[in-house]
mmCIF file of C-alpha atoms in Angstrom:
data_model
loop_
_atom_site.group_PDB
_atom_site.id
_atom_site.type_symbol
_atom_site.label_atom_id
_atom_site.label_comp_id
_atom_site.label_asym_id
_atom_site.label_seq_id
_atom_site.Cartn_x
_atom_site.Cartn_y
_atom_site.Cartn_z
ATOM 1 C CA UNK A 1 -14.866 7.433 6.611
ATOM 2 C CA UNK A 2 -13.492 4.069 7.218
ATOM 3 C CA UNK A 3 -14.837 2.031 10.635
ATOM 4 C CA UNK A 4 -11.189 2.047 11.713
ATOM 5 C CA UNK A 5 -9.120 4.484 9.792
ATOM 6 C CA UNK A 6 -6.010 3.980 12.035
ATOM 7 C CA UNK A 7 -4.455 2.775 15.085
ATOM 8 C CA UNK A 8 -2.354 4.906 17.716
ATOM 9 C CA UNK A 9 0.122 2.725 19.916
ATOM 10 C CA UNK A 10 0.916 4.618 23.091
ATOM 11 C CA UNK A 11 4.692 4.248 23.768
ATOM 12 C CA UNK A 12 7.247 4.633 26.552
ATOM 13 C CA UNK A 13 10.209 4.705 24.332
ATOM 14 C CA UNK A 14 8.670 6.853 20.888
ATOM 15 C CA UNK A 15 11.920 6.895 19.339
ATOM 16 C CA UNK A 16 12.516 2.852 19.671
ATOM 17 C CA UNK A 17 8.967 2.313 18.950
ATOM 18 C CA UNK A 18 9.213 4.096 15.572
ATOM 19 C CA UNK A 19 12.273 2.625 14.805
ATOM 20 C CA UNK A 20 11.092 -1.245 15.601
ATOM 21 C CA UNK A 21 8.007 -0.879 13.507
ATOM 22 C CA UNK A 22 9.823 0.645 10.596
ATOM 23 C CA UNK A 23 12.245 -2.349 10.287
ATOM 24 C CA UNK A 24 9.563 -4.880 11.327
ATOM 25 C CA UNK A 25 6.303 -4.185 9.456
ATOM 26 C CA UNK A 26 5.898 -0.993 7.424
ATOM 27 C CA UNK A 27 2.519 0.127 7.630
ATOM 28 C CA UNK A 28 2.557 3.683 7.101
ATOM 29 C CA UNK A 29 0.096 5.975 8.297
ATOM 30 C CA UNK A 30 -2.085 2.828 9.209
ATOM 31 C CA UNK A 31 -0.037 2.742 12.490
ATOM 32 C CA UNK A 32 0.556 6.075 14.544
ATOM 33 C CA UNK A 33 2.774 5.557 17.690
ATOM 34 C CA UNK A 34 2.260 8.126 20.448
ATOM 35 C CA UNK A 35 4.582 8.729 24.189
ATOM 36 C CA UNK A 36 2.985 7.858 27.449
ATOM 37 C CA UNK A 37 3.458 7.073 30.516
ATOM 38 C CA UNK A 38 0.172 5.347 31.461
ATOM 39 C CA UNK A 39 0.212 2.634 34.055
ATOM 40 C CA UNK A 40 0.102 -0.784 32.614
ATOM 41 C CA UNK A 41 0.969 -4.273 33.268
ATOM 42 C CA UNK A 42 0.289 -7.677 31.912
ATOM 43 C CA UNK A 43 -2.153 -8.694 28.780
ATOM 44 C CA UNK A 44 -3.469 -5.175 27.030
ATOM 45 C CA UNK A 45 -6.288 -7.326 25.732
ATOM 46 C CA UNK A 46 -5.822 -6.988 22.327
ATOM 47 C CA UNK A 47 -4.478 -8.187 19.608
ATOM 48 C CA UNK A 48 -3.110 -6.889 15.963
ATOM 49 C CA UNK A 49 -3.273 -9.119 12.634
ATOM 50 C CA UNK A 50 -1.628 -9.219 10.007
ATOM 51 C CA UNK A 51 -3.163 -11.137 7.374
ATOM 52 C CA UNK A 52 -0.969 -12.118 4.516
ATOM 53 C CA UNK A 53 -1.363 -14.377 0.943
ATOM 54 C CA UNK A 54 1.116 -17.381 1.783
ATOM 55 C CA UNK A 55 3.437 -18.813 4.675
ATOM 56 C CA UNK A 56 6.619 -17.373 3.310
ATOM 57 C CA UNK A 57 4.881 -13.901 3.843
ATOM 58 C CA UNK A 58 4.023 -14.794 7.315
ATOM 59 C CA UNK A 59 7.914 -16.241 7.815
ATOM 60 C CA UNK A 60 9.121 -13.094 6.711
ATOM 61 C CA UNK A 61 7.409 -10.853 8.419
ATOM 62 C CA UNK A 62 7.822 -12.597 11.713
ATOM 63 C CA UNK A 63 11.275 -13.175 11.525
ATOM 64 C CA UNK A 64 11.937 -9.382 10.694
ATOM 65 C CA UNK A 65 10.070 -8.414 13.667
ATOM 66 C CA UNK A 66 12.009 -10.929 16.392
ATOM 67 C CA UNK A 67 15.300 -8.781 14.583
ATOM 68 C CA UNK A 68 13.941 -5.952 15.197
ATOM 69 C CA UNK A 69 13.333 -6.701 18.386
ATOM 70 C CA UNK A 70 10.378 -8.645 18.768
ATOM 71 C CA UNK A 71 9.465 -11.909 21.106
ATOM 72 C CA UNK A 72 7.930 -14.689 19.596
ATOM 73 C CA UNK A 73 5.139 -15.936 22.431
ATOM 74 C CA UNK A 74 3.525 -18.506 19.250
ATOM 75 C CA UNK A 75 6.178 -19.879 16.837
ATOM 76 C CA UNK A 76 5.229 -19.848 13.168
ATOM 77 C CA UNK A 77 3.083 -23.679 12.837
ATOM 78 C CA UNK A 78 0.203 -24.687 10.521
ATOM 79 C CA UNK A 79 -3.150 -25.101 11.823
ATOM 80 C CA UNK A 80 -6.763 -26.207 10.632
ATOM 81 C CA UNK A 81 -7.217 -23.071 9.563
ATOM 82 C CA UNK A 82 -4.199 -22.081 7.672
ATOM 83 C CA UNK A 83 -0.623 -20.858 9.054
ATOM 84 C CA UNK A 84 0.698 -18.172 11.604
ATOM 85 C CA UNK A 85 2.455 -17.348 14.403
ATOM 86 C CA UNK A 86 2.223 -14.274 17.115
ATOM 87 C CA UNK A 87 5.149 -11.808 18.116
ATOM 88 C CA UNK A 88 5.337 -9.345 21.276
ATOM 89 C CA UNK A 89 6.974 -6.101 20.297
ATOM 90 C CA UNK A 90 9.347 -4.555 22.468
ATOM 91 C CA UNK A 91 6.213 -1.990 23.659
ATOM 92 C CA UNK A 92 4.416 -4.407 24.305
ATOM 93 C CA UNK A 93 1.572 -4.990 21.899
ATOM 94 C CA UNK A 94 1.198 -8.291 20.316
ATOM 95 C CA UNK A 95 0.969 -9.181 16.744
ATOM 96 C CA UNK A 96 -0.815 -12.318 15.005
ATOM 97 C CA UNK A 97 0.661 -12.617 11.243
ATOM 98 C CA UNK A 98 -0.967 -15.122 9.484
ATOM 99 C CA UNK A 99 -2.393 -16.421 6.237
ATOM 100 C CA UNK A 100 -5.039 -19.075 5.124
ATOM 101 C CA UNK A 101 -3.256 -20.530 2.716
ATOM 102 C CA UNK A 102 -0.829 -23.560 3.167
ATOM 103 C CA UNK A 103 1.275 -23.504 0.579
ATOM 104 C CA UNK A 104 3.379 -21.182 -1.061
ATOM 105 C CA UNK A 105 2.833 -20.148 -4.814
ATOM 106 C CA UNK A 106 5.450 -17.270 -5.021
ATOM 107 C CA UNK A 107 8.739 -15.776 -3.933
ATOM 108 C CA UNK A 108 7.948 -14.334 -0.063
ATOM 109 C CA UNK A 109 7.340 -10.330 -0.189
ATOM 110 C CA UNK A 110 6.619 -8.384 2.795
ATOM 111 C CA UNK A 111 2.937 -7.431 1.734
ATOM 112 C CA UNK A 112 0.365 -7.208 4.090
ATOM 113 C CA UNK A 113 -3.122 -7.889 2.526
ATOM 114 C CA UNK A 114 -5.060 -6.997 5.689
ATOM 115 C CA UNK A 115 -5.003 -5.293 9.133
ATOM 116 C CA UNK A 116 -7.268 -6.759 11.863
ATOM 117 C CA UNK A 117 -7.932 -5.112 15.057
ATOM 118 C CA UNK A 118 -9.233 -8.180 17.849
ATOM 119 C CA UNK A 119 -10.398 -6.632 21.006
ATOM 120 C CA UNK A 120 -10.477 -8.670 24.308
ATOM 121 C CA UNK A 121 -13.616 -8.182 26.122
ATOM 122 C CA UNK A 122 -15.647 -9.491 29.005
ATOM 123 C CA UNK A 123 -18.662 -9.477 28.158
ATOM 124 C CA UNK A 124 -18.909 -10.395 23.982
ATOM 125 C CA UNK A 125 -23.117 -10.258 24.113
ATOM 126 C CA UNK A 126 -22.635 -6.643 25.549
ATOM 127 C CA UNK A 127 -19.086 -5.370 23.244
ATOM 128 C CA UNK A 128 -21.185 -7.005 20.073
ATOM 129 C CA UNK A 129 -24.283 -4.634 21.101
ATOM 130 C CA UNK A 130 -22.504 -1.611 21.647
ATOM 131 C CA UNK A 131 -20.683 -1.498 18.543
ATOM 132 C CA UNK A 132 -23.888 -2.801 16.437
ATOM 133 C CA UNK A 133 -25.833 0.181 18.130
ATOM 134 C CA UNK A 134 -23.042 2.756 16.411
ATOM 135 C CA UNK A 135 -23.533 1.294 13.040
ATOM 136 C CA UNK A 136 -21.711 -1.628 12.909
ATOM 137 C CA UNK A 137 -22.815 -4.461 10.919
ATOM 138 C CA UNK A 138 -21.790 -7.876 11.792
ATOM 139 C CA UNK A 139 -20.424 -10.355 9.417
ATOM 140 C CA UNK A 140 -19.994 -13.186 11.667
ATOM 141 C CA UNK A 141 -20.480 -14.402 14.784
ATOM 142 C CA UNK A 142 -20.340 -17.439 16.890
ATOM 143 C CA UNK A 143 -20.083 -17.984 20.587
ATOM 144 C CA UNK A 144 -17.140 -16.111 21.925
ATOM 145 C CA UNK A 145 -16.842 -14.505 18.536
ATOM 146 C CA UNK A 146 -17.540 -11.435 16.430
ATOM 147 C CA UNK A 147 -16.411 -10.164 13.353
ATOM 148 C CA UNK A 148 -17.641 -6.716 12.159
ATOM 149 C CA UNK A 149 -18.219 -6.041 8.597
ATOM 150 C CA UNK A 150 -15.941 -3.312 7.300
ATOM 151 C CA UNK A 151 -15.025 -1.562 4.178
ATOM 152 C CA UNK A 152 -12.153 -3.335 2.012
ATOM 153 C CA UNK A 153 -9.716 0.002 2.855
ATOM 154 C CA UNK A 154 -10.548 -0.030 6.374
ATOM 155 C CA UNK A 155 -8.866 -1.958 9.106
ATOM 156 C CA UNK A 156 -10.807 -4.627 10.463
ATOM 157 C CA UNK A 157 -12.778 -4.926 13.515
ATOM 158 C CA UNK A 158 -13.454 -7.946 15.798
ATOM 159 C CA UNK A 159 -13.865 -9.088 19.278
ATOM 160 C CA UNK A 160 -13.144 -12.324 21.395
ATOM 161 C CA UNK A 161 -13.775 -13.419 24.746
ATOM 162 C CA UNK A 162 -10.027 -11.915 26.775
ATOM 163 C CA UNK A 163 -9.271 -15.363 28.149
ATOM 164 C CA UNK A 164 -9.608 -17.207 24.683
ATOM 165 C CA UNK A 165 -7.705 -14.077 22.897
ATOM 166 C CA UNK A 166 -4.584 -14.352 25.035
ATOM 167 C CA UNK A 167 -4.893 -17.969 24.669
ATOM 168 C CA UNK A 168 -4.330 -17.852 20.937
ATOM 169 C CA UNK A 169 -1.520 -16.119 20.889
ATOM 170 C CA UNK A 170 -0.016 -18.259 24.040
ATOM 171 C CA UNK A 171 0.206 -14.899 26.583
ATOM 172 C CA UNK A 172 -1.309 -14.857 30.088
ATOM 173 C CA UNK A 173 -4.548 -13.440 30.052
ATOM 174 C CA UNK A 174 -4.117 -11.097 33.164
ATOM 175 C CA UNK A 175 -3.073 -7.762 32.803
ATOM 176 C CA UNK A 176 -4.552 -4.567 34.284
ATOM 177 C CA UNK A 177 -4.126 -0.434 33.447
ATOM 178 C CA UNK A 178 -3.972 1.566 30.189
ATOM 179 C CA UNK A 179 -5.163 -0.715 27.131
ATOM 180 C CA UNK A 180 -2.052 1.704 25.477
ATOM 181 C CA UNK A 181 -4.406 1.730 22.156
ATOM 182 C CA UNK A 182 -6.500 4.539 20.785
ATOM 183 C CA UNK A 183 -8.688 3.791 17.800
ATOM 184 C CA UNK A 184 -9.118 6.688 14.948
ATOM 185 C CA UNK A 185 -12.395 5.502 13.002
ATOM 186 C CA UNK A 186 -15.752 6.364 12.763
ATOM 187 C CA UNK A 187 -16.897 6.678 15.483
ATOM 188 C CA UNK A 188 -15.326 9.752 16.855
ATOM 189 C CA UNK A 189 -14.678 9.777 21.086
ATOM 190 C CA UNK A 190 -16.099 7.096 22.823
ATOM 191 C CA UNK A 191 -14.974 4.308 24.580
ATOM 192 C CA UNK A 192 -16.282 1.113 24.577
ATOM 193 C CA UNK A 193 -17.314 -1.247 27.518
ATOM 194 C CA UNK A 194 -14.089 -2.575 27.798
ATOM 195 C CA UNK A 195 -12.226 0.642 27.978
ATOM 196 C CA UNK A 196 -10.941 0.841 24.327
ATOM 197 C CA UNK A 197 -10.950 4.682 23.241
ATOM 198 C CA UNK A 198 -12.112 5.877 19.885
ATOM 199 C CA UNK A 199 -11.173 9.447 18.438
ATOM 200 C CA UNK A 200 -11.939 10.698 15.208
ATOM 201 C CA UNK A 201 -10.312 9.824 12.039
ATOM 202 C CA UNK A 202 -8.616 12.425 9.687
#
């Protein structure tokens, strides 16, 4: 079983959110969307990547997402490390699309090389421990940083100090209530030590 098999977006409005993330991103049974009424406000304290071969890609795919509905909070820009931007879907979650590269070498195509999965936590030391105690290898990590080592079909895993993850994608950092996220994966129900809930995979 993949580390993270899935993700499950928890909704207000099912029937929009299905319909935004079919015209915006097309990821199949990757993303599952799911109703509820959960209290929440602010920040979820995550963030979603979509990692992609060239800028065009990452033009593409943002712009289809701001028609669909979308709000840019990080306008498309190169950077030292490559090129990206960050939307805010109309439920709320908050995707990173970017790509390493700098220069195109091909006509743009919405493919998506690469889901990522960046939790915001409080306490990295403790989040880093708690998933490397389930099984978890690391595959790097610095400072305020960790990046878990995950099968090539399995979404990726990482986590980030909360302050420095809204920061990147130019969002407050405060929020409070439901995360509105459930991860499928392996390692069936438990929730972490920032409140993220895992569930089995298929």
């Amino acid at each position: 079983m993949d580390t993270i098999e899935s993700i499950t977006l928890e909704v207000a409005d099912l029937s929009a959110a299905e319909v935004f993330y079919a015209q915006a991103f097309s990821l199949g049974d990757r993303l599952r969307l799911r109703q509820s009424d959960a209290a929440t406000s602010g920040f979820r304290g995550y963030t979603l990547s979509l990692i992609v071969s060239q800028p065009a890609n990452a033009q593409l795919l943002l712009g289809d997402a701001i028609v669909a509905g979308a709000t840019a909070t990080k306008p498309a820009a190169k950077s030292l490390w490559g090129f990206g931007g960050a939307v805010q879907a109309p439920d709320g979650a908050v995707w990173n699309i970017a790509t390493s590269s700098k220069k195109d070498t091909a006509p743009p195509t919405r493919t998506i090389d690469s889901i990522v999965l960046l939790l915001g936590v409080d306490d990295v030391k403790a989040s880093k421990a708690f998933y490397v105690e389930r099984g978890i290898p690391v595959g790097k990590s610095f400072g305020s940083y960790v990046d878990f080592k995950t099968s090539e079909s399995s979404i990726g895993l990482g986590l980030y100090k909360r302050a420095a993850l809204a920061k990147s994608v130019d969002i407050p950092a405060e929020g409070s209530g439901s995360h509105r996220i459930t991860i499928q994966g392996s390692l069936g129900e438990v929730t972490d030590p920032d409140g993220f809930q895992w569930e089995g995979g298929a």
